[in-house]
Amino acid sequence: MKHIQLFSLGVVLLSGLPSLAGAQNLFLLSNGNTRSGVLDSSTMDWTESKFGVRFMRGAEDESLYINQIDIVGGVNFDENLNLFNDLDFGGYINGNYIQGNYTLGTELTGEMDINFDGLVRRNGVVSSDVATGMYDFTALIKGGSSSSALDTIGSIDFHLEVVPTITASLTGAVSPGTIGWGETTHVTAEFLNTGSRAIRTNTWYVSAFAKDANYSDPDNFLELVDFEGNWFNQVLLPGQSRNDGHSAWKSKPVNDPGEYIGRNGVIGGLYEGDSHGWRMTGDRVNVVPEPTSLIALAPGLLLMARRRKNK
């Protein structure tokens, strides 16, 4: 699960579709048009580069089909960047929030305000065959008023900077460190920029708190209560750190007693919209079946019982 916020920053140039109502406003950039890719991700939980676009249409607009996405390399480009299209989306369709995957050639109709977060994307580290530097390319969105139309209805310029790595560390703290069934613990995180360039934290994520780090057993997960703190658009200069809340978790009666280890982190990179994940260390909590207030009282109650016995 990822905690993500998207912003619309610019209007995409459109051509070839004069008959569609409001066509000049159908596509907007999501979180800018520059991303980073790394050759070494050893300090990260994962790494990927996603270039997004926001799509909007009114309920009365004519039907639209997206039939093809072309990636056209610029003057400085390398096919070994291994870019591809991913039309997963999230947003509002006729007033309802929906997540799904768009299939090319499917009719788009009704009122829509959705984000294609990975219109163009790549996964994992960049191939060692690619030199460091900035690479330019254009995504051409082709379609029109039928499933066979190939008019250019969107043309978006993107940039990918390949860097050796982005180094940072993320340390978690849990308070209280022991909770009983039905009780809540709060996780804070300290993110330290150990590199030579400014890092932007774009959002944060949670996966699970699992007993003995067994993430295949959902019956022994803690329950996420809420995200806490603010990791949106926080810029850390080299050597700078940020300490803030991260999330709150609750124990359930089905949880077996023992140590629960988190799999949670912060997402960021060199640019707004970057999607490199750093997993925190130190997010561990002990679960006991009794309320911790009773555990704290137990020694005193035992002492009182002994005194009564000795009278």
PDB file of C-alpha atoms in Angstrom:
ATOM      1  CA  MET A   1       0.000   0.000   0.000  1.00  0.00           C
ATOM      2  CA  LYS A   2       1.384   3.409  -0.874  1.00  0.00           C
ATOM      3  CA  HIS A   3       0.356   6.808   0.545  1.00  0.00           C
ATOM      4  CA  ILE A   4       0.534   9.082  -2.500  1.00  0.00           C
ATOM      5  CA  GLN A   5      -0.599  12.587  -3.366  1.00  0.00           C
ATOM      6  CA  LEU A   6      -0.674  13.895  -6.939  1.00  0.00           C
ATOM      7  CA  PHE A   7      -0.534  17.445  -8.215  1.00  0.00           C
ATOM      8  CA  SER A   8      -1.349  18.810 -11.678  1.00  0.00           C
ATOM      9  CA  LEU A   9       1.448  21.111 -12.830  1.00  0.00           C
ATOM     10  CA  GLY A  10       1.052  21.859 -16.524  1.00  0.00           C
ATOM     11  CA  VAL A  11      -1.141  21.584 -19.593  1.00  0.00           C
ATOM     12  CA  VAL A  12      -0.071  19.097 -22.243  1.00  0.00           C
ATOM     13  CA  LEU A  13      -0.022  20.270 -25.856  1.00  0.00           C
ATOM     14  CA  LEU A  14      -2.779  18.639 -27.869  1.00  0.00           C
ATOM     15  CA  SER A  15      -3.402  18.421 -31.586  1.00  0.00           C
ATOM     16  CA  GLY A  16      -5.382  16.441 -34.161  1.00  0.00           C
ATOM     17  CA  LEU A  17      -8.675  16.318 -32.243  1.00  0.00           C
ATOM     18  CA  PRO A  18     -10.539  19.553 -32.864  1.00  0.00           C
ATOM     19  CA  SER A  19     -13.985  17.933 -32.701  1.00  0.00           C
ATOM     20  CA  LEU A  20     -13.737  16.897 -29.044  1.00  0.00           C
ATOM     21  CA  ALA A  21     -15.210  19.366 -26.541  1.00  0.00           C
ATOM     22  CA  GLY A  22     -12.506  20.796 -24.267  1.00  0.00           C
ATOM     23  CA  ALA A  23      -9.789  18.690 -25.892  1.00  0.00           C
ATOM     24  CA  GLN A  24      -7.122  21.255 -25.057  1.00  0.00           C
ATOM     25  CA  ASN A  25      -7.649  20.496 -21.345  1.00  0.00           C
ATOM     26  CA  LEU A  26      -7.833  16.684 -21.381  1.00  0.00           C
ATOM     27  CA  PHE A  27      -4.277  15.896 -20.252  1.00  0.00           C
ATOM     28  CA  LEU A  28      -2.235  17.465 -17.471  1.00  0.00           C
ATOM     29  CA  LEU A  29       1.145  16.530 -16.082  1.00  0.00           C
ATOM     30  CA  SER A  30       1.226  14.803 -12.682  1.00  0.00           C
ATOM     31  CA  ASN A  31       4.136  15.863 -10.476  1.00  0.00           C
ATOM     32  CA  GLY A  32       6.303  17.384 -13.198  1.00  0.00           C
ATOM     33  CA  ASN A  33       8.133  15.774 -16.090  1.00  0.00           C
ATOM     34  CA  THR A  34      11.586  14.878 -14.693  1.00  0.00           C
ATOM     35  CA  ARG A  35      12.503  11.720 -12.778  1.00  0.00           C
ATOM     36  CA  SER A  36      15.674   9.976 -11.636  1.00  0.00           C
ATOM     37  CA  GLY A  37      16.947   6.435 -12.130  1.00  0.00           C
ATOM     38  CA  VAL A  38      19.803   4.792 -10.240  1.00  0.00           C
ATOM     39  CA  LEU A  39      22.541   2.318 -11.127  1.00  0.00           C
ATOM     40  CA  ASP A  40      22.806   1.139  -7.502  1.00  0.00           C
ATOM     41  CA  SER A  41      19.818   0.760  -5.159  1.00  0.00           C
ATOM     42  CA  SER A  42      21.586  -0.945  -2.249  1.00  0.00           C
ATOM     43  CA  THR A  43      20.328   1.638   0.290  1.00  0.00           C
ATOM     44  CA  MET A  44      16.727   1.394  -0.954  1.00  0.00           C
ATOM     45  CA  ASP A  45      13.804  -0.962  -0.478  1.00  0.00           C
ATOM     46  CA  TRP A  46      12.925  -0.590  -4.163  1.00  0.00           C
ATOM     47  CA  THR A  47      13.496   1.740  -7.106  1.00  0.00           C
ATOM     48  CA  GLU A  48      11.390   2.697 -10.106  1.00  0.00           C
ATOM     49  CA  SER A  49      10.753   5.676 -12.373  1.00  0.00           C
ATOM     50  CA  LYS A  50       7.148   6.624 -13.162  1.00  0.00           C
ATOM     51  CA  PHE A  51       5.967   9.438 -15.432  1.00  0.00           C
ATOM     52  CA  GLY A  52       2.320  10.264 -14.896  1.00  0.00           C
ATOM     53  CA  VAL A  53      -0.457  12.155 -16.612  1.00  0.00           C
ATOM     54  CA  ARG A  54      -3.845  13.317 -15.420  1.00  0.00           C
ATOM     55  CA  PHE A  55      -6.849  12.801 -17.715  1.00  0.00           C
ATOM     56  CA  MET A  56     -10.064  14.799 -17.404  1.00  0.00           C
ATOM     57  CA  ARG A  57     -13.297  14.903 -19.395  1.00  0.00           C
ATOM     58  CA  GLY A  58     -16.827  16.140 -18.792  1.00  0.00           C
ATOM     59  CA  ALA A  59     -19.962  14.040 -18.681  1.00  0.00           C
ATOM     60  CA  GLU A  60     -21.208  15.589 -21.930  1.00  0.00           C
ATOM     61  CA  ASP A  61     -17.939  15.333 -23.881  1.00  0.00           C
ATOM     62  CA  GLU A  62     -17.804  13.013 -26.876  1.00  0.00           C
ATOM     63  CA  SER A  63     -16.396   9.530 -26.384  1.00  0.00           C
ATOM     64  CA  LEU A  64     -12.635   9.161 -26.612  1.00  0.00           C
ATOM     65  CA  TYR A  65     -10.366   6.190 -27.266  1.00  0.00           C
ATOM     66  CA  ILE A  66      -6.686   5.900 -26.345  1.00  0.00           C
ATOM     67  CA  ASN A  67      -5.306   3.370 -28.822  1.00  0.00           C
ATOM     68  CA  GLN A  68      -1.526   3.644 -28.735  1.00  0.00           C
ATOM     69  CA  ILE A  69       1.323   5.111 -26.664  1.00  0.00           C
ATOM     70  CA  ASP A  70       4.600   5.787 -28.499  1.00  0.00           C
ATOM     71  CA  ILE A  71       7.887   6.608 -26.775  1.00  0.00           C
ATOM     72  CA  VAL A  72      10.076   8.718 -29.045  1.00  0.00           C
ATOM     73  CA  GLY A  73      13.675   9.193 -27.950  1.00  0.00           C
ATOM     74  CA  GLY A  74      15.185  12.665 -27.952  1.00  0.00           C
ATOM     75  CA  VAL A  75      18.650  13.777 -29.025  1.00  0.00           C
ATOM     76  CA  ASN A  76      20.100  12.136 -25.923  1.00  0.00           C
ATOM     77  CA  PHE A  77      18.402   8.756 -25.442  1.00  0.00           C
ATOM     78  CA  ASP A  78      19.316   5.131 -24.796  1.00  0.00           C
ATOM     79  CA  GLU A  79      17.043   2.166 -25.562  1.00  0.00           C
ATOM     80  CA  ASN A  80      18.672   0.345 -22.620  1.00  0.00           C
ATOM     81  CA  LEU A  81      16.608   2.524 -20.285  1.00  0.00           C
ATOM     82  CA  ASN A  82      13.898  -0.104 -20.911  1.00  0.00           C
ATOM     83  CA  LEU A  83      10.897   2.215 -20.752  1.00  0.00           C
ATOM     84  CA  PHE A  84       7.395   0.796 -21.095  1.00  0.00           C
ATOM     85  CA  ASN A  85       3.742   1.812 -20.719  1.00  0.00           C
ATOM     86  CA  ASP A  86       1.565   1.071 -17.700  1.00  0.00           C
ATOM     87  CA  LEU A  87      -2.000   2.378 -17.813  1.00  0.00           C
ATOM     88  CA  ASP A  88      -2.976   1.588 -14.220  1.00  0.00           C
ATOM     89  CA  PHE A  89      -5.102   4.459 -12.978  1.00  0.00           C
ATOM     90  CA  GLY A  90      -6.818   5.850  -9.930  1.00  0.00           C
ATOM     91  CA  GLY A  91      -9.378   8.622  -9.722  1.00  0.00           C
ATOM     92  CA  TYR A  92     -13.017   9.597 -10.074  1.00  0.00           C
ATOM     93  CA  ILE A  93     -15.364   8.248 -12.722  1.00  0.00           C
ATOM     94  CA  ASN A  94     -18.894   9.654 -12.592  1.00  0.00           C
ATOM     95  CA  GLY A  95     -18.241  10.769  -9.019  1.00  0.00           C
ATOM     96  CA  ASN A  96     -16.976   7.403  -7.736  1.00  0.00           C
ATOM     97  CA  TYR A  97     -13.341   6.706  -6.826  1.00  0.00           C
ATOM     98  CA  ILE A  98     -12.049   3.761  -8.884  1.00  0.00           C
ATOM     99  CA  GLN A  99      -8.699   2.049  -9.346  1.00  0.00           C
ATOM    100  CA  GLY A 100      -8.053  -0.139 -12.360  1.00  0.00           C
ATOM    101  CA  ASN A 101      -6.116  -0.680 -15.552  1.00  0.00           C
ATOM    102  CA  TYR A 102      -7.064   0.869 -18.869  1.00  0.00           C
ATOM    103  CA  THR A 103      -6.981  -1.388 -21.922  1.00  0.00           C
ATOM    104  CA  LEU A 104      -5.964   0.388 -25.124  1.00  0.00           C
ATOM    105  CA  GLY A 105      -8.913   0.778 -27.470  1.00  0.00           C
ATOM    106  CA  THR A 106     -11.527   0.954 -24.699  1.00  0.00           C
ATOM    107  CA  GLU A 107     -14.112   3.728 -24.916  1.00  0.00           C
ATOM    108  CA  LEU A 108     -13.700   6.528 -22.385  1.00  0.00           C
ATOM    109  CA  THR A 109     -17.053   8.068 -21.586  1.00  0.00           C
ATOM    110  CA  GLY A 110     -18.747   9.931 -18.755  1.00  0.00           C
ATOM    111  CA  GLU A 111     -17.235  12.367 -16.259  1.00  0.00           C
ATOM    112  CA  MET A 112     -13.616  11.471 -15.434  1.00  0.00           C
ATOM    113  CA  ASP A 113     -10.747  12.863 -13.395  1.00  0.00           C
ATOM    114  CA  ILE A 114      -8.139  10.108 -13.220  1.00  0.00           C
ATOM    115  CA  ASN A 115      -4.367   9.742 -13.004  1.00  0.00           C
ATOM    116  CA  PHE A 116      -2.334   7.375 -15.164  1.00  0.00           C
ATOM    117  CA  ASP A 117       0.597   7.298 -12.732  1.00  0.00           C
ATOM    118  CA  GLY A 118       2.856   5.228 -14.980  1.00  0.00           C
ATOM    119  CA  LEU A 119       2.014   6.378 -18.486  1.00  0.00           C
ATOM    120  CA  VAL A 120       5.717   5.736 -19.052  1.00  0.00           C
ATOM    121  CA  ARG A 121       7.767   3.869 -16.486  1.00  0.00           C
ATOM    122  CA  ARG A 122      10.720   1.641 -15.763  1.00  0.00           C
ATOM    123  CA  ASN A 123      11.439  -0.774 -12.893  1.00  0.00           C
ATOM    124  CA  GLY A 124      14.554  -1.612 -10.910  1.00  0.00           C
ATOM    125  CA  VAL A 125      18.061  -0.291 -11.327  1.00  0.00           C
ATOM    126  CA  VAL A 126      19.155   1.165 -14.650  1.00  0.00           C
ATOM    127  CA  SER A 127      21.276  -1.127 -16.828  1.00  0.00           C
ATOM    128  CA  SER A 128      25.018  -0.719 -16.303  1.00  0.00           C
ATOM    129  CA  ASP A 129      25.244  -0.223 -20.092  1.00  0.00           C
ATOM    130  CA  VAL A 130      23.660   3.228 -19.623  1.00  0.00           C
ATOM    131  CA  ALA A 131      25.930   6.150 -18.785  1.00  0.00           C
ATOM    132  CA  THR A 132      24.996   8.684 -16.127  1.00  0.00           C
ATOM    133  CA  GLY A 133      23.348  11.861 -17.402  1.00  0.00           C
ATOM    134  CA  MET A 134      20.024  13.331 -18.520  1.00  0.00           C
ATOM    135  CA  TYR A 135      17.945  11.521 -21.154  1.00  0.00           C
ATOM    136  CA  ASP A 136      15.049  13.096 -23.074  1.00  0.00           C
ATOM    137  CA  PHE A 137      12.035  11.456 -24.689  1.00  0.00           C
ATOM    138  CA  THR A 138       8.481  12.245 -25.725  1.00  0.00           C
ATOM    139  CA  ALA A 139       5.357  10.205 -25.011  1.00  0.00           C
ATOM    140  CA  LEU A 140       2.812  10.434 -27.828  1.00  0.00           C
ATOM    141  CA  ILE A 141      -0.741   9.533 -26.832  1.00  0.00           C
ATOM    142  CA  LYS A 142      -2.624   8.429 -29.927  1.00  0.00           C
ATOM    143  CA  GLY A 143      -6.339   7.815 -30.388  1.00  0.00           C
ATOM    144  CA  GLY A 144      -9.489   9.726 -31.148  1.00  0.00           C
ATOM    145  CA  SER A 145     -13.195   9.150 -31.622  1.00  0.00           C
ATOM    146  CA  SER A 146     -12.926   5.454 -32.580  1.00  0.00           C
ATOM    147  CA  SER A 147     -10.936   2.394 -31.539  1.00  0.00           C
ATOM    148  CA  SER A 148      -8.909   2.592 -34.769  1.00  0.00           C
ATOM    149  CA  ALA A 149      -8.052   6.313 -34.677  1.00  0.00           C
ATOM    150  CA  LEU A 150      -4.377   7.208 -34.331  1.00  0.00           C
ATOM    151  CA  ASP A 151      -4.487  10.982 -34.075  1.00  0.00           C
ATOM    152  CA  THR A 152      -1.953  12.474 -31.653  1.00  0.00           C
ATOM    153  CA  ILE A 153      -4.155  13.603 -28.770  1.00  0.00           C
ATOM    154  CA  GLY A 154      -1.310  14.202 -26.334  1.00  0.00           C
ATOM    155  CA  SER A 155       2.398  14.960 -26.634  1.00  0.00           C
ATOM    156  CA  ILE A 156       4.392  15.093 -23.403  1.00  0.00           C
ATOM    157  CA  ASP A 157       8.129  15.711 -23.066  1.00  0.00           C
ATOM    158  CA  PHE A 158       9.852  13.838 -20.243  1.00  0.00           C
ATOM    159  CA  HIS A 159      13.375  13.701 -18.825  1.00  0.00           C
ATOM    160  CA  LEU A 160      15.145  10.896 -16.925  1.00  0.00           C
ATOM    161  CA  GLU A 161      18.369  11.605 -15.072  1.00  0.00           C
ATOM    162  CA  VAL A 162      20.526   8.526 -14.478  1.00  0.00           C
ATOM    163  CA  VAL A 163      22.704   8.837 -11.374  1.00  0.00           C
ATOM    164  CA  PRO A 164      25.049   6.372  -9.640  1.00  0.00           C
ATOM    165  CA  THR A 165      22.816   6.176  -6.537  1.00  0.00           C
ATOM    166  CA  ILE A 166      20.808   8.183  -4.000  1.00  0.00           C
ATOM    167  CA  THR A 167      21.944   7.489  -0.453  1.00  0.00           C
ATOM    168  CA  ALA A 168      19.818   7.966   2.631  1.00  0.00           C
ATOM    169  CA  SER A 169      18.886   6.141   5.818  1.00  0.00           C
ATOM    170  CA  LEU A 170      15.511   5.785   7.525  1.00  0.00           C
ATOM    171  CA  THR A 171      15.226   4.867  11.203  1.00  0.00           C
ATOM    172  CA  GLY A 172      11.974   4.165  12.997  1.00  0.00           C
ATOM    173  CA  ALA A 173      10.956   4.425  16.642  1.00  0.00           C
ATOM    174  CA  VAL A 174       7.831   2.916  18.221  1.00  0.00           C
ATOM    175  CA  SER A 175       5.983   4.255  21.270  1.00  0.00           C
ATOM    176  CA  PRO A 176       4.859   2.474  23.318  1.00  0.00           C
ATOM    177  CA  GLY A 177       7.141  -0.463  22.572  1.00  0.00           C
ATOM    178  CA  THR A 178       4.695  -2.952  24.118  1.00  0.00           C
ATOM    179  CA  ILE A 179       0.937  -2.997  23.523  1.00  0.00           C
ATOM    180  CA  GLY A 180      -1.897  -5.247  24.614  1.00  0.00           C
ATOM    181  CA  TRP A 181      -4.833  -6.357  22.520  1.00  0.00           C
ATOM    182  CA  GLY A 182      -6.881  -3.359  21.428  1.00  0.00           C
ATOM    183  CA  GLU A 183      -4.093  -0.879  22.179  1.00  0.00           C
ATOM    184  CA  THR A 184      -2.318   1.434  19.725  1.00  0.00           C
ATOM    185  CA  THR A 185       1.324   2.252  19.088  1.00  0.00           C
ATOM    186  CA  HIS A 186       2.737   5.186  17.123  1.00  0.00           C
ATOM    187  CA  VAL A 187       5.672   5.038  14.717  1.00  0.00           C
ATOM    188  CA  THR A 188       7.964   7.997  14.104  1.00  0.00           C
ATOM    189  CA  ALA A 189      10.632   8.097  11.411  1.00  0.00           C
ATOM    190  CA  GLU A 190      13.944   9.895  11.010  1.00  0.00           C
ATOM    191  CA  PHE A 191      15.116  10.308   7.415  1.00  0.00           C
ATOM    192  CA  LEU A 192      18.790  11.276   6.941  1.00  0.00           C
ATOM    193  CA  ASN A 193      20.202  12.466   3.622  1.00  0.00           C
ATOM    194  CA  THR A 194      23.675  10.924   3.467  1.00  0.00           C
ATOM    195  CA  GLY A 195      24.325  11.895  -0.162  1.00  0.00           C
ATOM    196  CA  SER A 196      25.724  14.950  -1.931  1.00  0.00           C
ATOM    197  CA  ARG A 197      22.475  16.277  -3.456  1.00  0.00           C
ATOM    198  CA  ALA A 198      19.169  17.462  -2.030  1.00  0.00           C
ATOM    199  CA  ILE A 199      16.552  14.729  -1.604  1.00  0.00           C
ATOM    200  CA  ARG A 200      12.804  15.322  -1.754  1.00  0.00           C
ATOM    201  CA  THR A 201      10.481  13.056   0.207  1.00  0.00           C
ATOM    202  CA  ASN A 202       7.303  12.845  -1.854  1.00  0.00           C
ATOM    203  CA  THR A 203       5.130  10.613   0.342  1.00  0.00           C
ATOM    204  CA  TRP A 204       5.308   7.601   2.663  1.00  0.00           C
ATOM    205  CA  TYR A 205       4.072   4.037   2.637  1.00  0.00           C
ATOM    206  CA  VAL A 206       2.988   1.187   4.881  1.00  0.00           C
ATOM    207  CA  SER A 207       3.024  -2.498   4.101  1.00  0.00           C
ATOM    208  CA  ALA A 208       2.493  -4.412   7.344  1.00  0.00           C
ATOM    209  CA  PHE A 209       3.485  -5.039  10.933  1.00  0.00           C
ATOM    210  CA  ALA A 210       3.839  -8.832  11.018  1.00  0.00           C
ATOM    211  CA  LYS A 211       4.681 -11.242  13.822  1.00  0.00           C
ATOM    212  CA  ASP A 212       8.282 -12.401  13.473  1.00  0.00           C
ATOM    213  CA  ALA A 213       8.367 -10.655  10.062  1.00  0.00           C
ATOM    214  CA  ASN A 214       6.044 -13.294   8.568  1.00  0.00           C
ATOM    215  CA  TYR A 215       4.369 -11.136   5.912  1.00  0.00           C
ATOM    216  CA  SER A 216       2.531 -14.145   4.433  1.00  0.00           C
ATOM    217  CA  ASP A 217       0.241 -14.509   7.478  1.00  0.00           C
ATOM    218  CA  PRO A 218      -2.297 -11.626   7.465  1.00  0.00           C
ATOM    219  CA  ASP A 219      -4.012 -13.009  10.589  1.00  0.00           C
ATOM    220  CA  ASN A 220      -0.953 -11.875  12.488  1.00  0.00           C
ATOM    221  CA  PHE A 221      -0.771  -8.336  11.100  1.00  0.00           C
ATOM    222  CA  LEU A 222      -1.390  -5.295  13.219  1.00  0.00           C
ATOM    223  CA  GLU A 223      -4.229  -3.057  12.045  1.00  0.00           C
ATOM    224  CA  LEU A 224      -3.256   0.252  10.415  1.00  0.00           C
ATOM    225  CA  VAL A 225      -5.055   3.070  12.243  1.00  0.00           C
ATOM    226  CA  ASP A 226      -3.838   6.025  10.184  1.00  0.00           C
ATOM    227  CA  PHE A 227      -0.906   7.789   8.564  1.00  0.00           C
ATOM    228  CA  GLU A 228       0.682  10.452  10.778  1.00  0.00           C
ATOM    229  CA  GLY A 229       3.108  13.316  10.243  1.00  0.00           C
ATOM    230  CA  ASN A 230       3.829  14.926   6.879  1.00  0.00           C
ATOM    231  CA  TRP A 231       6.304  13.571   4.330  1.00  0.00           C
ATOM    232  CA  PHE A 232       4.809  15.369   1.339  1.00  0.00           C
ATOM    233  CA  ASN A 233       7.297  17.549  -0.558  1.00  0.00           C
ATOM    234  CA  GLN A 234       9.897  17.787   2.196  1.00  0.00           C
ATOM    235  CA  VAL A 235      13.351  18.790   0.907  1.00  0.00           C
ATOM    236  CA  LEU A 236      16.459  17.657   2.794  1.00  0.00           C
ATOM    237  CA  LEU A 237      19.865  19.103   1.936  1.00  0.00           C
ATOM    238  CA  PRO A 238      22.990  16.902   2.130  1.00  0.00           C
ATOM    239  CA  GLY A 239      23.572  15.906   5.748  1.00  0.00           C
ATOM    240  CA  GLN A 240      20.143  17.142   6.822  1.00  0.00           C
ATOM    241  CA  SER A 241      17.597  14.939   8.592  1.00  0.00           C
ATOM    242  CA  ARG A 242      13.879  15.104   9.301  1.00  0.00           C
ATOM    243  CA  ASN A 243      12.046  13.490  12.203  1.00  0.00           C
ATOM    244  CA  ASP A 244       8.255  13.229  12.048  1.00  0.00           C
ATOM    245  CA  GLY A 245       5.330  10.943  12.669  1.00  0.00           C
ATOM    246  CA  HIS A 246       4.759   8.067  10.284  1.00  0.00           C
ATOM    247  CA  SER A 247       1.793   5.847  11.213  1.00  0.00           C
ATOM    248  CA  ALA A 248      -0.324   4.391  14.034  1.00  0.00           C
ATOM    249  CA  TRP A 249      -1.053   0.667  14.511  1.00  0.00           C
ATOM    250  CA  LYS A 250      -3.471  -1.301  16.673  1.00  0.00           C
ATOM    251  CA  SER A 251      -3.257  -4.828  18.034  1.00  0.00           C
ATOM    252  CA  LYS A 252      -6.196  -7.184  17.545  1.00  0.00           C
ATOM    253  CA  PRO A 253      -7.358 -10.092  19.761  1.00  0.00           C
ATOM    254  CA  VAL A 254      -6.427 -12.520  16.954  1.00  0.00           C
ATOM    255  CA  ASN A 255      -2.778 -11.412  17.143  1.00  0.00           C
ATOM    256  CA  ASP A 256      -0.496 -13.980  18.730  1.00  0.00           C
ATOM    257  CA  PRO A 257       1.723 -12.545  21.468  1.00  0.00           C
ATOM    258  CA  GLY A 258       5.278 -11.803  20.368  1.00  0.00           C
ATOM    259  CA  GLU A 259       7.426  -9.369  18.412  1.00  0.00           C
ATOM    260  CA  TYR A 260       5.907  -7.633  15.392  1.00  0.00           C
ATOM    261  CA  ILE A 261       8.249  -6.155  12.782  1.00  0.00           C
ATOM    262  CA  GLY A 262       7.202  -3.399  10.396  1.00  0.00           C
ATOM    263  CA  ARG A 263       7.716  -3.095   6.669  1.00  0.00           C
ATOM    264  CA  ASN A 264       7.146   0.615   6.232  1.00  0.00           C
ATOM    265  CA  GLY A 265       9.008   3.528   4.734  1.00  0.00           C
ATOM    266  CA  VAL A 266       9.283   6.812   2.868  1.00  0.00           C
ATOM    267  CA  ILE A 267       9.168   7.472  -0.884  1.00  0.00           C
ATOM    268  CA  GLY A 268      11.195  10.163  -2.616  1.00  0.00           C
ATOM    269  CA  GLY A 269      14.204  10.990  -4.767  1.00  0.00           C
ATOM    270  CA  LEU A 270      15.855  13.912  -6.489  1.00  0.00           C
ATOM    271  CA  TYR A 271      12.691  15.252  -8.124  1.00  0.00           C
ATOM    272  CA  GLU A 272       9.049  15.789  -7.274  1.00  0.00           C
ATOM    273  CA  GLY A 273       7.243  12.604  -8.285  1.00  0.00           C
ATOM    274  CA  ASP A 274      10.300  10.355  -7.882  1.00  0.00           C
ATOM    275  CA  SER A 275       9.378   6.913  -6.595  1.00  0.00           C
ATOM    276  CA  HIS A 276      12.329   5.367  -4.773  1.00  0.00           C
ATOM    277  CA  GLY A 277      11.424   3.653  -1.508  1.00  0.00           C
ATOM    278  CA  TRP A 278      13.471   3.605   1.688  1.00  0.00           C
ATOM    279  CA  ARG A 279      12.393   1.075   4.304  1.00  0.00           C
ATOM    280  CA  MET A 280      12.839   2.018   7.933  1.00  0.00           C
ATOM    281  CA  THR A 281      14.706   0.003  10.520  1.00  0.00           C
ATOM    282  CA  GLY A 282      13.766  -0.161  14.176  1.00  0.00           C
ATOM    283  CA  ASP A 283       9.979  -0.343  13.748  1.00  0.00           C
ATOM    284  CA  ARG A 284       9.363  -3.226  16.161  1.00  0.00           C
ATOM    285  CA  VAL A 285       6.684  -3.649  18.805  1.00  0.00           C
ATOM    286  CA  ASN A 286       5.846  -6.378  21.320  1.00  0.00           C
ATOM    287  CA  VAL A 287       2.245  -7.594  21.591  1.00  0.00           C
ATOM    288  CA  VAL A 288       0.863  -9.110  24.799  1.00  0.00           C
ATOM    289  CA  PRO A 289      -2.656 -10.426  25.409  1.00  0.00           C
ATOM    290  CA  GLU A 290      -3.343  -8.267  28.502  1.00  0.00           C
ATOM    291  CA  PRO A 291      -3.735  -4.503  28.554  1.00  0.00           C
ATOM    292  CA  THR A 292      -0.371  -2.980  29.413  1.00  0.00           C
ATOM    293  CA  SER A 293      -1.969  -1.086  32.319  1.00  0.00           C
ATOM    294  CA  LEU A 294      -2.674  -4.418  34.017  1.00  0.00           C
ATOM    295  CA  ILE A 295       0.876  -5.587  33.364  1.00  0.00           C
ATOM    296  CA  ALA A 296       2.214  -2.442  35.032  1.00  0.00           C
ATOM    297  CA  LEU A 297      -0.013  -3.097  38.067  1.00  0.00           C
ATOM    298  CA  ALA A 298       0.884  -6.777  38.309  1.00  0.00           C
ATOM    299  CA  PRO A 299       3.980  -6.464  40.578  1.00  0.00           C
ATOM    300  CA  GLY A 300       2.047  -4.272  43.039  1.00  0.00           C
ATOM    301  CA  LEU A 301      -0.947  -6.618  43.062  1.00  0.00           C
ATOM    302  CA  LEU A 302       1.370  -9.578  43.645  1.00  0.00           C
ATOM    303  CA  LEU A 303       3.050  -7.800  46.556  1.00  0.00           C
ATOM    304  CA  MET A 304      -0.339  -6.996  48.119  1.00  0.00           C
ATOM    305  CA  ALA A 305      -1.385 -10.635  47.769  1.00  0.00           C
ATOM    306  CA  ARG A 306       1.775 -11.802  49.539  1.00  0.00           C
ATOM    307  CA  ARG A 307       1.219  -9.346  52.402  1.00  0.00           C
ATOM    308  CA  ARG A 308      -2.332 -10.577  52.925  1.00  0.00           C
ATOM    309  CA  LYS A 309      -1.101 -14.163  52.894  1.00  0.00           C
ATOM    310  CA  ASN A 310       1.503 -13.435  55.555  1.00  0.00           C
ATOM    311  CA  LYS A 311      -1.003 -11.808  57.942  1.00  0.00           C
TER     312      LYS A 311
END
